[in-house]
Coordinates of C-alpha atoms and ligand atoms in Angstrom, one line a residue:
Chain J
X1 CA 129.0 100.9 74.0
X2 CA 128.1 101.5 70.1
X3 CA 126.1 104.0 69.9
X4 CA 123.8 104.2 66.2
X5 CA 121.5 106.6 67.1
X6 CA 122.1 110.2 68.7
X7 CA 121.2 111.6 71.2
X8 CA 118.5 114.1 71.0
X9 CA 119.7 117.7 72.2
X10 CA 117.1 118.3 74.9
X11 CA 119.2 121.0 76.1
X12 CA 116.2 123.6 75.3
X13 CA 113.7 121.3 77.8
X14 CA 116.1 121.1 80.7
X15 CA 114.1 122.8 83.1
X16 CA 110.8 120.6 82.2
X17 CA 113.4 117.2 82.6
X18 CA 114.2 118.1 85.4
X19 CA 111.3 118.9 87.0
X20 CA 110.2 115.6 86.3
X21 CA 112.4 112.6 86.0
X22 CA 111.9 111.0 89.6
X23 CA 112.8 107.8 90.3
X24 CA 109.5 105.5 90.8
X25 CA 106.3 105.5 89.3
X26 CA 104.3 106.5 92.1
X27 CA 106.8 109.4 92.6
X28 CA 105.6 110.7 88.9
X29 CA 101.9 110.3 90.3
X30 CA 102.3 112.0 93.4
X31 CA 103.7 114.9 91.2
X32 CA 101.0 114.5 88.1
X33 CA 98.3 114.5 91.3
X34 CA 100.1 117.9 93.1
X35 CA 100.6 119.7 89.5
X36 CA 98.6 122.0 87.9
X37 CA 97.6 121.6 84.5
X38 CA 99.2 124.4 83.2
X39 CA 102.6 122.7 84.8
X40 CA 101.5 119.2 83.2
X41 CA 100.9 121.0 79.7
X42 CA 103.9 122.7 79.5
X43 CA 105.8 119.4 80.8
X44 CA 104.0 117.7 78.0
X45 CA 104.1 119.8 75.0
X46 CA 107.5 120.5 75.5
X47 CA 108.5 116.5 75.8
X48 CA 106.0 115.4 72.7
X49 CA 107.9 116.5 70.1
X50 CA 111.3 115.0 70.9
X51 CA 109.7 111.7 72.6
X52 CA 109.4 109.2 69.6
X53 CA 113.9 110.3 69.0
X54 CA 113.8 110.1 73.1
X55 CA 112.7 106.4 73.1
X56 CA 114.8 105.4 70.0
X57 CA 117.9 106.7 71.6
X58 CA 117.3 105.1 74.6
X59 CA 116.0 102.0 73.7
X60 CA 119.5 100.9 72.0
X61 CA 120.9 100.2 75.3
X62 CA 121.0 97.8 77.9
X63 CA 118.5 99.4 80.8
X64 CA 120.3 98.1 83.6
X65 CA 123.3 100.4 81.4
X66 CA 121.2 103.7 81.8
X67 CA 123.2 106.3 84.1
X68 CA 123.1 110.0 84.6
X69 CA 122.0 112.3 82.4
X70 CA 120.4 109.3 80.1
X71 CA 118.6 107.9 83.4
X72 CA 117.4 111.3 84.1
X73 CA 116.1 111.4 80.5
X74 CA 114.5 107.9 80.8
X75 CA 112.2 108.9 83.6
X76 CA 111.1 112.3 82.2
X77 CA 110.2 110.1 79.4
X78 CA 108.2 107.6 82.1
X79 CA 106.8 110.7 83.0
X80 CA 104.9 111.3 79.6
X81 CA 102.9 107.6 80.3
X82 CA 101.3 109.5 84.2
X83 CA 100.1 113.0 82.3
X84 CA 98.8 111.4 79.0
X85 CA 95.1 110.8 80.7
X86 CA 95.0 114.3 82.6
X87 CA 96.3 115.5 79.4
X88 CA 93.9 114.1 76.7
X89 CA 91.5 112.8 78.6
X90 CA 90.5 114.2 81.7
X91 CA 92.0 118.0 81.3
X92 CA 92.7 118.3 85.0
X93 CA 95.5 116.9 86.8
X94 CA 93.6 114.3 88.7
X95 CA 90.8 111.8 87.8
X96 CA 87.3 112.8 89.1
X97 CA 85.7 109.9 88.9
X98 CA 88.1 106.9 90.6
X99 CA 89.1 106.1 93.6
X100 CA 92.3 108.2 95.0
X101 CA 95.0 105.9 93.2
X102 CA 97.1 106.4 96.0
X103 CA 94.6 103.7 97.7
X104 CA 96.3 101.6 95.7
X105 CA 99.8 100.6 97.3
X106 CA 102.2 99.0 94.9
X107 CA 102.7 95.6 95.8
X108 CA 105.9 93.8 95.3
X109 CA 105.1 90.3 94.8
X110 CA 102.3 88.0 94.3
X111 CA 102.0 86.8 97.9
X112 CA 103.0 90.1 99.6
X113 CA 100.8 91.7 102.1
X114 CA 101.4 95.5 102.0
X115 CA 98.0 96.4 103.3
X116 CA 97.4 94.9 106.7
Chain E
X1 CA 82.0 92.8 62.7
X2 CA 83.3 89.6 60.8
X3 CA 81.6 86.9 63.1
X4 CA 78.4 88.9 64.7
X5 CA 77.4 85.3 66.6
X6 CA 80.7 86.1 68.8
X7 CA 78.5 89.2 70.6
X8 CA 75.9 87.3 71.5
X9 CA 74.9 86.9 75.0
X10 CA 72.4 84.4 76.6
X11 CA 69.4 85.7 76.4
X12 CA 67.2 86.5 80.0
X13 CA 66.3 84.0 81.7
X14 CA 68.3 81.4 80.7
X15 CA 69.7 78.4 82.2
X16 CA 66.8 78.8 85.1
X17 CA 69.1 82.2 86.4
X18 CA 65.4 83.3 86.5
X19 CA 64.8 87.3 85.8
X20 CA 63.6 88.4 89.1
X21 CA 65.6 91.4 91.2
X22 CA 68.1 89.9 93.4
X23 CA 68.3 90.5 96.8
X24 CA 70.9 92.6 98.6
X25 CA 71.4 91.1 102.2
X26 CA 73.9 89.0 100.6
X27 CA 76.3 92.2 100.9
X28 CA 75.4 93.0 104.0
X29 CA 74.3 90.7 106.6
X30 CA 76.2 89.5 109.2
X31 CA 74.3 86.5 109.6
X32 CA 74.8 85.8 105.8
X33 CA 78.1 86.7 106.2
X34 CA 79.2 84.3 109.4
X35 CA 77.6 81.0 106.9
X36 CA 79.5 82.2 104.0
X37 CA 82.3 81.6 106.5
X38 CA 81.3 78.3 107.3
X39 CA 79.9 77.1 103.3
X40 CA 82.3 79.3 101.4
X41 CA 85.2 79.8 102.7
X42 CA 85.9 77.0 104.7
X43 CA 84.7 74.4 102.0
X44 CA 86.0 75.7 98.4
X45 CA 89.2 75.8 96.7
X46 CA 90.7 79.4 96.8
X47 CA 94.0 80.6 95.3
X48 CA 96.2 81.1 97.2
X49 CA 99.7 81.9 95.5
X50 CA 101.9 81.0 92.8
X51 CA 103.7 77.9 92.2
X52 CA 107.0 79.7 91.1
X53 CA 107.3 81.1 94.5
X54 CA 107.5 77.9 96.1
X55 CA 109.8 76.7 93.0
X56 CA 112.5 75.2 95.4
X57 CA 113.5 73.1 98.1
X58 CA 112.3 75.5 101.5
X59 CA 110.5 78.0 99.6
X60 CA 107.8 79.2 101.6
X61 CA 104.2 81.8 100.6
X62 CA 101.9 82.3 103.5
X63 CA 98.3 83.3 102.5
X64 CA 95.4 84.9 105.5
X65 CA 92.0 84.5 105.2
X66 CA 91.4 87.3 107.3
X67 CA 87.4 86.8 107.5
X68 CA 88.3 83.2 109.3
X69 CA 91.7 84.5 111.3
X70 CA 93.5 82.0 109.3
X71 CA 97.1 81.8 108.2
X72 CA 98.3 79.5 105.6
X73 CA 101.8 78.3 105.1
X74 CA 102.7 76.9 101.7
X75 CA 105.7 74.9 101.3
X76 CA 108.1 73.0 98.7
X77 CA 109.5 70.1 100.4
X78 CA 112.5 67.6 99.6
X79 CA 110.6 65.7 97.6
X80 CA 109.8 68.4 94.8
X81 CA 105.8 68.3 96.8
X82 CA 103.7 71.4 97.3
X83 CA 102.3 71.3 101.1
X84 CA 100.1 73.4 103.2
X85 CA 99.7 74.0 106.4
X86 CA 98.0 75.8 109.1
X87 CA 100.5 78.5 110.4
X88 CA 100.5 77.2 114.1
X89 CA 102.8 76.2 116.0
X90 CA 101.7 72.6 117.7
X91 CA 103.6 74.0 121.1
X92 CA 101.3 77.0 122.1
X93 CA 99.9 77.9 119.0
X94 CA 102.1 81.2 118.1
X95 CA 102.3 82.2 114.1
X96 CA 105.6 80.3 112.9
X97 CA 105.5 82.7 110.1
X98 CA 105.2 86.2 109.2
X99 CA 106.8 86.9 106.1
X100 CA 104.7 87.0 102.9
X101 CA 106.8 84.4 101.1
X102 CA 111.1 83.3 102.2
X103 CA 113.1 80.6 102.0
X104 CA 113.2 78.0 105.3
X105 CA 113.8 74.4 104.7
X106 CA 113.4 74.4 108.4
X107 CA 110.7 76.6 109.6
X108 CA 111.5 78.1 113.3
X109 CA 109.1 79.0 115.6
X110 CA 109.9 82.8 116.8
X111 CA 108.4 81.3 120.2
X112 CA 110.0 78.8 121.9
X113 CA 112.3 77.3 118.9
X114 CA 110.4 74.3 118.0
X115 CA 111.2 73.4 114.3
X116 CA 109.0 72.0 111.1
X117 CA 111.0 70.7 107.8
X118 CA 109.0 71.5 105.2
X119 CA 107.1 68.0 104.9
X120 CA 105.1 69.4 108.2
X121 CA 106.9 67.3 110.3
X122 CA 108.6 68.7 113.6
X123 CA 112.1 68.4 113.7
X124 CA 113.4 69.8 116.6
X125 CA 112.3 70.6 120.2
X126 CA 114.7 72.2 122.5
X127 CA 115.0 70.8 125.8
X128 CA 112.9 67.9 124.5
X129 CA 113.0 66.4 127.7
X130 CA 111.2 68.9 129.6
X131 CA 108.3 67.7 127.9
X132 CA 108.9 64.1 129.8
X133 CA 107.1 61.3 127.5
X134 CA 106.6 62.9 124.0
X135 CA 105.8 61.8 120.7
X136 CA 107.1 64.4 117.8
X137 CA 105.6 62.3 115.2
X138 CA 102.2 63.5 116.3
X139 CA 102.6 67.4 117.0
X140 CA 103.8 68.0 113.0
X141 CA 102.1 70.9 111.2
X142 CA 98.1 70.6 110.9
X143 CA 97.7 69.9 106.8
X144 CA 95.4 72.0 104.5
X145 CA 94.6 70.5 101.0
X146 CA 96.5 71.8 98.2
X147 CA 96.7 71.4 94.6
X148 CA 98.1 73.4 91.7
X149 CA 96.8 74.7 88.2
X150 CA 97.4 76.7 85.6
X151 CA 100.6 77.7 87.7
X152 CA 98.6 78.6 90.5
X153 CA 98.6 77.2 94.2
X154 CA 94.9 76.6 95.7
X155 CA 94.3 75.1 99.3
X156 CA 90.8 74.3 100.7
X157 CA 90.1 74.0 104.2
X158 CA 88.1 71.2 103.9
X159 CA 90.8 68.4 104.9
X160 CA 88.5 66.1 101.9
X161 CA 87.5 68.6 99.6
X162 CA 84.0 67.0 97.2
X163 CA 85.4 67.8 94.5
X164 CA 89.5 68.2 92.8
X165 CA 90.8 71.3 91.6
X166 CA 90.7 70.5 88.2
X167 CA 86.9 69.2 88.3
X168 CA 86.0 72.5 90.4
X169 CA 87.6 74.2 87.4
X170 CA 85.8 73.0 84.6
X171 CA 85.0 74.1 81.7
X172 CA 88.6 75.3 82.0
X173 CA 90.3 72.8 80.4
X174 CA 93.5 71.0 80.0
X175 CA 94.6 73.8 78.2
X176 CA 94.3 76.7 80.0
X177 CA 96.4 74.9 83.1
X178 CA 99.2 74.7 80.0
X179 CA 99.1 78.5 79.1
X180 CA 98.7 79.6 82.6
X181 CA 101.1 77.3 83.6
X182 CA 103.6 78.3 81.3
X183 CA 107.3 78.7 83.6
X184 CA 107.6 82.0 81.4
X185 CA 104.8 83.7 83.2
X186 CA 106.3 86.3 85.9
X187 CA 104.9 88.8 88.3
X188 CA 105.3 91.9 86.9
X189 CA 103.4 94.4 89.2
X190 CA 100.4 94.7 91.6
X191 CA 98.4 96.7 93.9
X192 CA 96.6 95.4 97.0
X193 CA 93.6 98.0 98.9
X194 CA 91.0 98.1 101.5
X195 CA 87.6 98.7 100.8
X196 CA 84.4 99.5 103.3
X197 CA 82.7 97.0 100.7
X198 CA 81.7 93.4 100.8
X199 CA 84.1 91.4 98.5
X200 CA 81.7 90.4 96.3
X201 CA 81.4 94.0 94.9
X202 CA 84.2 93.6 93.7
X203 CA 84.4 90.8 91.8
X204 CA 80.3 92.3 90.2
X205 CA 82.8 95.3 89.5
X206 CA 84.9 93.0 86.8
X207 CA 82.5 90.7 85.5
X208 CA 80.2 92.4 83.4
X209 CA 80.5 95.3 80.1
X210 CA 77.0 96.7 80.8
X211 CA 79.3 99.1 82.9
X212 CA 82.4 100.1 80.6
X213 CA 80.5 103.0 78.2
X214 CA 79.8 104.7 81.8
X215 CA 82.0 104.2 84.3
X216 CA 85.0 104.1 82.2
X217 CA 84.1 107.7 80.3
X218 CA 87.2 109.0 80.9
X219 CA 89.9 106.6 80.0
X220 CA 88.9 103.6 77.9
X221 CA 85.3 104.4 76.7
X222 CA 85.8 103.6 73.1
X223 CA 88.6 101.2 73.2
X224 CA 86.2 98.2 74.6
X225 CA 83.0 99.3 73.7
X226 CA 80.1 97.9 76.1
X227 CA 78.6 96.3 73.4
X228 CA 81.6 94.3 72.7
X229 CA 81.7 92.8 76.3
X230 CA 79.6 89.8 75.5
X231 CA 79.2 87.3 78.4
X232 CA 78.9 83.5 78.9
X233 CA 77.6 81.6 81.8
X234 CA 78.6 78.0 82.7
X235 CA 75.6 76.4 85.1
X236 CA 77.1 73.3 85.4
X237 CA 79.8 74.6 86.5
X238 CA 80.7 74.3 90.3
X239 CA 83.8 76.6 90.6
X240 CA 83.4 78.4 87.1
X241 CA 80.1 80.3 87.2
X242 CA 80.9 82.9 84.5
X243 CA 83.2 84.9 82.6
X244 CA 82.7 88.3 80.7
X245 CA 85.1 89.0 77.2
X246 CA 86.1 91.9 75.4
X247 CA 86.8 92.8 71.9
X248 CA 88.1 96.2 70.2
X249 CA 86.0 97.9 68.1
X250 CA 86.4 98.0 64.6
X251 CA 86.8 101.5 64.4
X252 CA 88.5 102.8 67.6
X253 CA 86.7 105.5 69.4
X254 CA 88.5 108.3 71.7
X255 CA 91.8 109.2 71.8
X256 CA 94.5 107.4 70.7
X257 CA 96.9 109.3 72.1
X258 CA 100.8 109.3 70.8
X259 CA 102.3 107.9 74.2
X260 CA 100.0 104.7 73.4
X261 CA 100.7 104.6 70.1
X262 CA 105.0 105.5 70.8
X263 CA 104.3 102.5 73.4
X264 CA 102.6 99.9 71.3
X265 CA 105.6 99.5 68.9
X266 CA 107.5 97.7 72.1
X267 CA 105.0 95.2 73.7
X268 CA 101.7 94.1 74.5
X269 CA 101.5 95.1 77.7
X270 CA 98.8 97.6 77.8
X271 CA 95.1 95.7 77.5
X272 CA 93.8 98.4 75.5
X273 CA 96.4 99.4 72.6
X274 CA 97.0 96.9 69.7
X275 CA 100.5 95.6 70.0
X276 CA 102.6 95.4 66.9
X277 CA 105.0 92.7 68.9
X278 CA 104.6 89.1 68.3
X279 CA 103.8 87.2 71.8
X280 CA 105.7 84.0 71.5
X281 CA 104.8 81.9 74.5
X282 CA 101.4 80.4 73.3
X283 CA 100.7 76.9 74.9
X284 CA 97.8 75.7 75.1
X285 CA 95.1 75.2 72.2
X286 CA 92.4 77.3 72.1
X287 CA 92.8 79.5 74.6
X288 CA 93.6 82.9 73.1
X289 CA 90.9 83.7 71.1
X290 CA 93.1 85.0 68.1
X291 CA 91.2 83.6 65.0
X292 CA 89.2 86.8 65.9
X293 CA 91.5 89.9 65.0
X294 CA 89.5 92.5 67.8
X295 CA 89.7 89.3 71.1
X296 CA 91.5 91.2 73.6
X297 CA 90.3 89.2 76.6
X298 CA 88.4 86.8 78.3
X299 CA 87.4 87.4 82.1
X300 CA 86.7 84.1 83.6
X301 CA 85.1 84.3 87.2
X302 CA 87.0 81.7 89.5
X303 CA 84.2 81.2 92.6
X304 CA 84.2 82.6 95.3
X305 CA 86.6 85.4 95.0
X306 CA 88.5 85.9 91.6
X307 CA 88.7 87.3 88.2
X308 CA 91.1 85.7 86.3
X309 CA 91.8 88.1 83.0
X310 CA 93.7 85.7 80.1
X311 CA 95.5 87.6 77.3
X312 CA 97.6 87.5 74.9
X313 CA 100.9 88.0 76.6
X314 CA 99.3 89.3 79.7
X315 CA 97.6 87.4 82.6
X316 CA 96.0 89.6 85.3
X317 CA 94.2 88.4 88.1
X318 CA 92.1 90.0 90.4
X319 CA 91.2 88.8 94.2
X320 CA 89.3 89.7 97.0
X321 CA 89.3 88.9 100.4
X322 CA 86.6 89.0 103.1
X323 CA 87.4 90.9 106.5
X324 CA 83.7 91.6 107.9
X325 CA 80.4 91.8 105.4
X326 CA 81.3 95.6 104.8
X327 CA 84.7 95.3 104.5
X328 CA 87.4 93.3 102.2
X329 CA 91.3 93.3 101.0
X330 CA 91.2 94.1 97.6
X331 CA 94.7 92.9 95.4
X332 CA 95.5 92.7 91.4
X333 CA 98.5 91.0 90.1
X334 CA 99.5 91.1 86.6
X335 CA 101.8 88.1 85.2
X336 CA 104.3 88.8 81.9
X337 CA 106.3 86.9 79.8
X338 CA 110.1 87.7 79.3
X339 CA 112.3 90.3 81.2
X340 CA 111.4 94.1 80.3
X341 CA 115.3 94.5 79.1
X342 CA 115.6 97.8 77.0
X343 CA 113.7 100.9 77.6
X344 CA 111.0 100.3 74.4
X345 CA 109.5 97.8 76.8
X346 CA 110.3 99.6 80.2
X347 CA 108.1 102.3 78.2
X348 CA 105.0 100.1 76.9
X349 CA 104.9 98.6 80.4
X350 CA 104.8 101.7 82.0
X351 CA 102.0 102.9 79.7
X352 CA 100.4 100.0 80.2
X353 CA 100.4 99.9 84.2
X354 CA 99.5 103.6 84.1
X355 CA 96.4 102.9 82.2
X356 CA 95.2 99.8 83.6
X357 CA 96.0 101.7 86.7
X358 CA 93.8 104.6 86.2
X359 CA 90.6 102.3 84.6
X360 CA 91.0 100.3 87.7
X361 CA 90.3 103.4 90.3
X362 CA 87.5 103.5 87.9
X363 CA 86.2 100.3 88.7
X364 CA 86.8 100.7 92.2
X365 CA 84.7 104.1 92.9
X366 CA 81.2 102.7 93.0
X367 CA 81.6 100.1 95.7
X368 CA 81.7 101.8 99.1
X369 CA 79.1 103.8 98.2
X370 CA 77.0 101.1 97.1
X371 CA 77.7 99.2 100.7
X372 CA 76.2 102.3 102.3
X373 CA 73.2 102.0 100.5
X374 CA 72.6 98.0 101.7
X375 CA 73.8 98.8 104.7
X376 CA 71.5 102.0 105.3
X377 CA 68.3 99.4 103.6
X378 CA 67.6 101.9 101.1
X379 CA 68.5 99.7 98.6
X380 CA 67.0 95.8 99.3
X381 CA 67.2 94.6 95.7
X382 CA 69.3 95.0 92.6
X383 CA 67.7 94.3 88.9
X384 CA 70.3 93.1 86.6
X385 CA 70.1 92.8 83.0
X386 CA 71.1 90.3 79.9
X387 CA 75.1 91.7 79.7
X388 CA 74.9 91.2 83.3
X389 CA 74.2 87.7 83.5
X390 CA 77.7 86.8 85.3
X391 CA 76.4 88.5 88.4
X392 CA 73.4 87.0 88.2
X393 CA 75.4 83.6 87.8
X394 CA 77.4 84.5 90.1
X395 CA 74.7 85.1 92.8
X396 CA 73.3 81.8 92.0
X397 CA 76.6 80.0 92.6
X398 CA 76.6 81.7 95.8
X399 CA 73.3 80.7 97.1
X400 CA 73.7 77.0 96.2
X401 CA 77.5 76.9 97.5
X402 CA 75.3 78.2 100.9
X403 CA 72.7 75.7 100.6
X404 CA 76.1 73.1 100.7
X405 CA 74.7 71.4 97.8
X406 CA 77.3 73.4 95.5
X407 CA 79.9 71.0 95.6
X408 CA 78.0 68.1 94.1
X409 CA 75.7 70.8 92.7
Ligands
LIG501 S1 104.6 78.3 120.5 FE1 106.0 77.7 119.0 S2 107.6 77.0 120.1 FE2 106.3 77.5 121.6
LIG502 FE1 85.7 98.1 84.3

């Protein structure tokens, strides 16, 4: 695999990555929702800096070709979408004024039924 | 704004909507609620999946109208025809299907093994001469109409519906059953809910901008200003009462944050940040309103129970579903073009789904207590203004679909 771009060192964020970079979507919401905002902060200001050389690097590969510690860097970077709002917007880790988005069950196909 | 007439919204009173407050017992009463059964739901075309699920020989989508205790089967037969069905077995009446959507060119019954080829027709009994003198040919699968636009499967369960699909969908032209229809459209991601609400609260939830400046104050406040929600209503319409659109401002209010912005560079995914990607899978004239540079939108109302959001590279569609007069299945389906191959566009569509995501639990926060308020009679009218002129077309749609005149208006 070429590789144009380098890889960021992130080696100084570790302990933020890895707090974060779960698997699924709703796994990054369930931890955005059960966060403080100090947590969220710190997650975020120390991710910011590095994202836009995070995304470049990544985005030169294949993303079924993601593995390990790139993966693992993929969804930290995932995890900078879930806090922008509580970040910027609301200033508190969940939204006072919606429904609880966990109401919302992730459906996985047009026809499917997930709520009975 | 270059073209100010594009805002403008018809003005009160117009097309004999009338002014007056609008009752609320439409929401609530179960008497209403049992003849919307009968005049609604039992007479008008509703969709009911999408085509490319049912793209092959077998394929299979089953649909419930809950409200009626009605399951659906759609099918693709040998013949390259969409069929539907009710989901009963002609033997004793058991569910021959319980999967949302599957592949069966025979369809087994899980009871006593009678089989249906896709046509309907039933195949195979075993022990067929138990039965003594029997005629297959007659016990096939009870047929639903069906018909198929803009990509989309509709039945009706009126075995001669009054009018086609494509009439019922006018003013939606030619057109939009080419873009919508467009094979590059895929499912990309969804949510389905329950609501103590009546399902029309829903669908008032999406079809007017009268509410965005409010209830959307924390997350897209700004980026679809209220007063660029302009509204147009379609009386002669029998299945299209309405639809609501939305345009950026010229100056973008709020926070632009620099995940959006990071995002935007890879797709158009999010409804609410400019893409800088090209969308390349434009069919059908007219449709995307892009001789205007801030069109984001249109939000046409599909009677009785969608909104049906057309993009630029994005198609979204939201349904509801009746259970009882204070409670409904909420869903919302969004529809892309092209596989999300490299992370750039894993990234926009994440940002995207996030923030559609979070103005949607927005949308969603007023209903149920709105329901306790018709329920409780406290509130026994609602007044509704010019921008909200869908729900007053919408109410009007309703009340003539009850009268059964809809149909032929
Ligand atoms: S009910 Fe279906 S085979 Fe008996
Ligand atoms: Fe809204």
């Amino acid at each position: 695999m070429s590789q144009a771009i380098a890889r960021p060192d992130v080696s100084d964020i570790e302990v933020e990555i890895n707090l974060w970079a779960l698997p699924t979507t709703e796994d990054r919401l369930v931890k955005r929702m059960n966060s403080t905002m100090d947590e969220i902060n710190s997650f975020h200001y120390a991710m910011l800096p590095k994202l836009p050389a995070i995304i470049d690097y990544l985005n030169q590969f294949k993303l079924a070709d993601l593995a390990g510690d790139d993966l693992k860097l993929s969804r930290a970077a995932l995890a900078m979408c879930e806090v922008d709002n509580a970040v910027y917007k609301w200033k508190t880790p969940v939204l006072s004024t919606g429904i609880d988005s966990l109401r919302m069950v992730k459906k996985s196909g047009f026809s499917d039924r997930v709520i009975l | 704004m270059g073209n100010a007439n594009i805002m403008a919204i018809p003005p009160l009173g117009s097309h004999e909507l009338g002014t007056e407050a609008i009752p609320s017992d439409h929401y609530s009463s179960q008497a209403f609620f049992e003849q919307e059964k009968e005049h609604i739901f039992k007479k008008t075309w509703l969709m009911a999946g999408r085509e490319s699920d049912v793209a092959e020989h077998g394929d299979f989508i089953t649909f419930f109208i809950d409200a009626l205790e009605t399951s659906i089967i759609v099918t693709r037969d040998k013949n390259g025809q969409v069929n539907a069905f009710y989901n009963a077995c002609t033997h004793r009446g058991a569910h021959i299907l319980n999967e949302p959507c599957g592949r069966a060119k025979f369809m087994t019954c899980g009871f006593h093994g009678w089989v249906f080829d896709s046509e309907g027709k039933l195949a195979d009994v075993p022990g067929e001469e138990l039965f003594g003198d029997f005629d297959k040919s007659k016990l096939g699968l009870k047929k639903v109409s069906v018909d198929v636009w803009g990509g989309f499967v509709f039945i009706n369960l009126d075995p001669e519906p009054s009018v086609s699909l494509k009439e019922y969908l006018k003013p939606l032209n030619e057109s939009y059953d080419k873009y919508l229809g467009n094979k590059d459209w895929t499912w990309s991601y969804g949510w389905r809910s329950k609501f103590n609400a009546n399902w029309k609260l829903l669908v008032d939830a999406q079809i007017e901008g009268y509410h965005v400046d409010q209830t959307h104050r924390n997350t897209i406040a700004g980026a679809i200003p209220g007063a660029n929600a302009p509204a147009d209503v379609y009386p002669d319409s029998i299945g299209v009462p309405a639809r609501v659109c939305a345009y950026r401002p010229e100056q973008m209010a709020g926070v632009q944050t620099d995940v959006a912005l990071l995002s935007a560079k890879h797709g158009a995914t999010s409804l609410y940040t400019k893409s800088e990607n090209e969308f390349s899978a434009d069919d059908g004239e007219g449709v995307l309103n892009e001789d205007h540079p801030l069109w984001i939108f249109d939000a046409y109302l599909l009677f009785p129970n969608v909104v049906l959001f057309i993009q630029k590279g994005q198609i979204l569609v939201q349904r509801t579903l009746p259970v009882s007069p204070g409670e409904c299945f909420w869903e919302v389906d969004f529809f892309h073009t092209g596989e999300v191959e490299d992370f750039g566009q894993l990234f926009n569509s994440e940002q995207g789904r996030i923030q559609i995501r979070d103005v949607l639990t927005e949308d969603l926060y007023t209903a149920e207590g709105i329901q306790m308020n018709f329920n409780a009679g406290v509130i026994k009218e609602v007044y509704i203004n010019q921008q909200e002129i869908p729900i007053r077309a919408y109410y009007h749609r309703l009340m003539s679909a009850m009268k059964g005149t809809g149909e032929s208006k």
